[in-house]
Structures are given as structure tokens and as C-alpha cells.
Amino acid sequence: MRPVIGITSKWDEEEGRYLLPRGYADAVYRAGGMPLILPFLQADTEIQELLSHVDGLLLAGGGDVDPSWFGEEPHPSLGRIDPQRDAFEILLTRLALAREVPILAICRGIQVLAVAGGGALYQDIPSQIKGALQHYQKAPEWYPAHAIHVKPGSKLARVLQASSARVNSYHHQSVKVLPRGFQVAAEAGDGVVEAIEGLHHRFALGVQWHPETMWEKDPLALRLFAGLVDAAAGKTGEMAARAEPV
Ligand code: MN
């Protein structure tokens, strides 16, 4: 049986629709998991019940997190926020961390993971980080626009089987203050945090890039999904570093 990977989605309030680019579910399936798109629930007990149906969690990309969640007022360059999605994903992430549910958090996801764990964000890289690279690329979405340096000995290094990589980049925010019990797992050349990982959790990994638009061309991107699926299946880190899924 494939482990079930719950995937969060975006909410289009005007149209009354959930939205999710299909690359997330396709990559999970390709990596050996059974993708399941999750609805927004609100109460703690509802979300606990939802989590009892999944073996792993994928926090998908999207808009900005409301900075009031980390004690700041909105910066002028803050993008569109979705209060319902923020509330659902932050509580979901806190409960998943407490239950040791394996988590892969992508783009907005790494920001949700950081805030849910007590961290904070740069609200706008171009105006808040001097000398920053271009982190909102104009190249096609599958194209790796900048390099990352992976922390030696990290879980990310083991999952990627690499000490550096090139990744795509579609973000104007990044992690400023780490959540409790996490370390930086990768940085861009300008010091912008590109990945974080839980030190005591069996698999809690956030990446600032979008592997779901890269995995068809890039084996390293698929390894992130395989790492999540293997952790969800209860396999160890050593087994997670096995060959590519077939
Ligand atoms: Mn970037």
C-alpha cells in the first residue's frame, strides 16, 4: 500500500474553489505515495481527525503568510494573504509536528512551517536584504536559476545525495528566525535561507524552491518527494537514501 500524503491547497475566495497545480500530486504519486488533497478545516479536533487519515503531509506553495502570525505589521510589499488558509495550515502544521507526521513544506510551505514553529519571516527580500540575488526568476518554472549550498551532514544532504544544487526561485519572502528545534539546511549565495529541517523530528523539511515543477527533468527534485514518502512509510533515513523510485 502506498503511504497517503495529504496535500494542502489554495483557496480562491471569489470563485469559491480550491486550487492546486497538479505537479504536487503527480510528484507524490511518482515517488510512490498516494496523494490526497486536503480541505480546510478549522477546529483542533477536526484537524486531528484529518491527520489520522494521512501518513505524511505536503504543504504546497501559494501567497504570503499574514505577518500578524509572527508579531509584525504588514510591509508595503506584502502580497495577497488568505486568512482561512493561514489558520488551517498553521494549526495543521503544529499538530503534525506534535504527532511526528513527516512533512515536506514547499515555498509558502517553508514559511508556514517556520511561523507554525515560532519563527519569523523577511516580508520582502528585495527591500529587506541588502545585496540579495534575484529570487523571483523570469526563466521558465522548471529552470534552476540559482545555486544553493547544502549544510554538510544535514538530513537534506542525505536526501538529495548532494552538497550543492541549482534550484528555481519564485519567492520574495524567506525565513528570518528559525522555528524551535530547527536548523538551516541550505542557503543561497546571498545567505537567504533556502531550506530548514527539524533536528529531532524524523522528517520535517522545508524548501524555498519548487521541486514540483522540476522533478520531471531533475532527479534531485524527485528525491525530496521520495524522502517524504519513505518517511511516511516508516522507512529509516538510510533506506530513504536508496536509489530512485521506479
Ligand atoms: Mn531562492
PDB file of C-alpha atoms and ligand atoms in Angstrom, residues 134-135 146 167-171 188 192 194 208, ligand 1:
ATOM      1  CA  GLN A 134      17.071  37.718  -7.887  1.00  0.00           C
ATOM      2  CA  HIS A 135      14.738  35.270  -6.109  1.00  0.00           C
ATOM      3  CA  HIS A 146      20.366  29.984  -8.680  1.00  0.00           C
ATOM      4  CA  VAL A 167      17.071  25.340  -7.875  1.00  0.00           C
ATOM      5  CA  ASN A 168      14.287  27.501  -9.254  1.00  0.00           C
ATOM      6  CA  SER A 169      13.172  30.557  -7.294  1.00  0.00           C
ATOM      7  CA  TYR A 170       9.726  32.177  -7.006  1.00  0.00           C
ATOM      8  CA  HIS A 171       9.686  33.909  -3.651  1.00  0.00           C
ATOM      9  CA  ALA A 188      21.666  30.679  -1.468  1.00  0.00           C
ATOM     10  CA  VAL A 192      18.979  33.735   2.036  1.00  0.00           C
ATOM     11  CA  GLU A 194      16.585  28.076   1.142  1.00  0.00           C
ATOM     12  CA  GLN A 208      12.053  27.566  -0.515  1.00  0.00           C
TER      13      GLN A 208
HETATM   14 MN    MN B   1      15.585  31.484  -3.985  1.00  0.00          MN
END
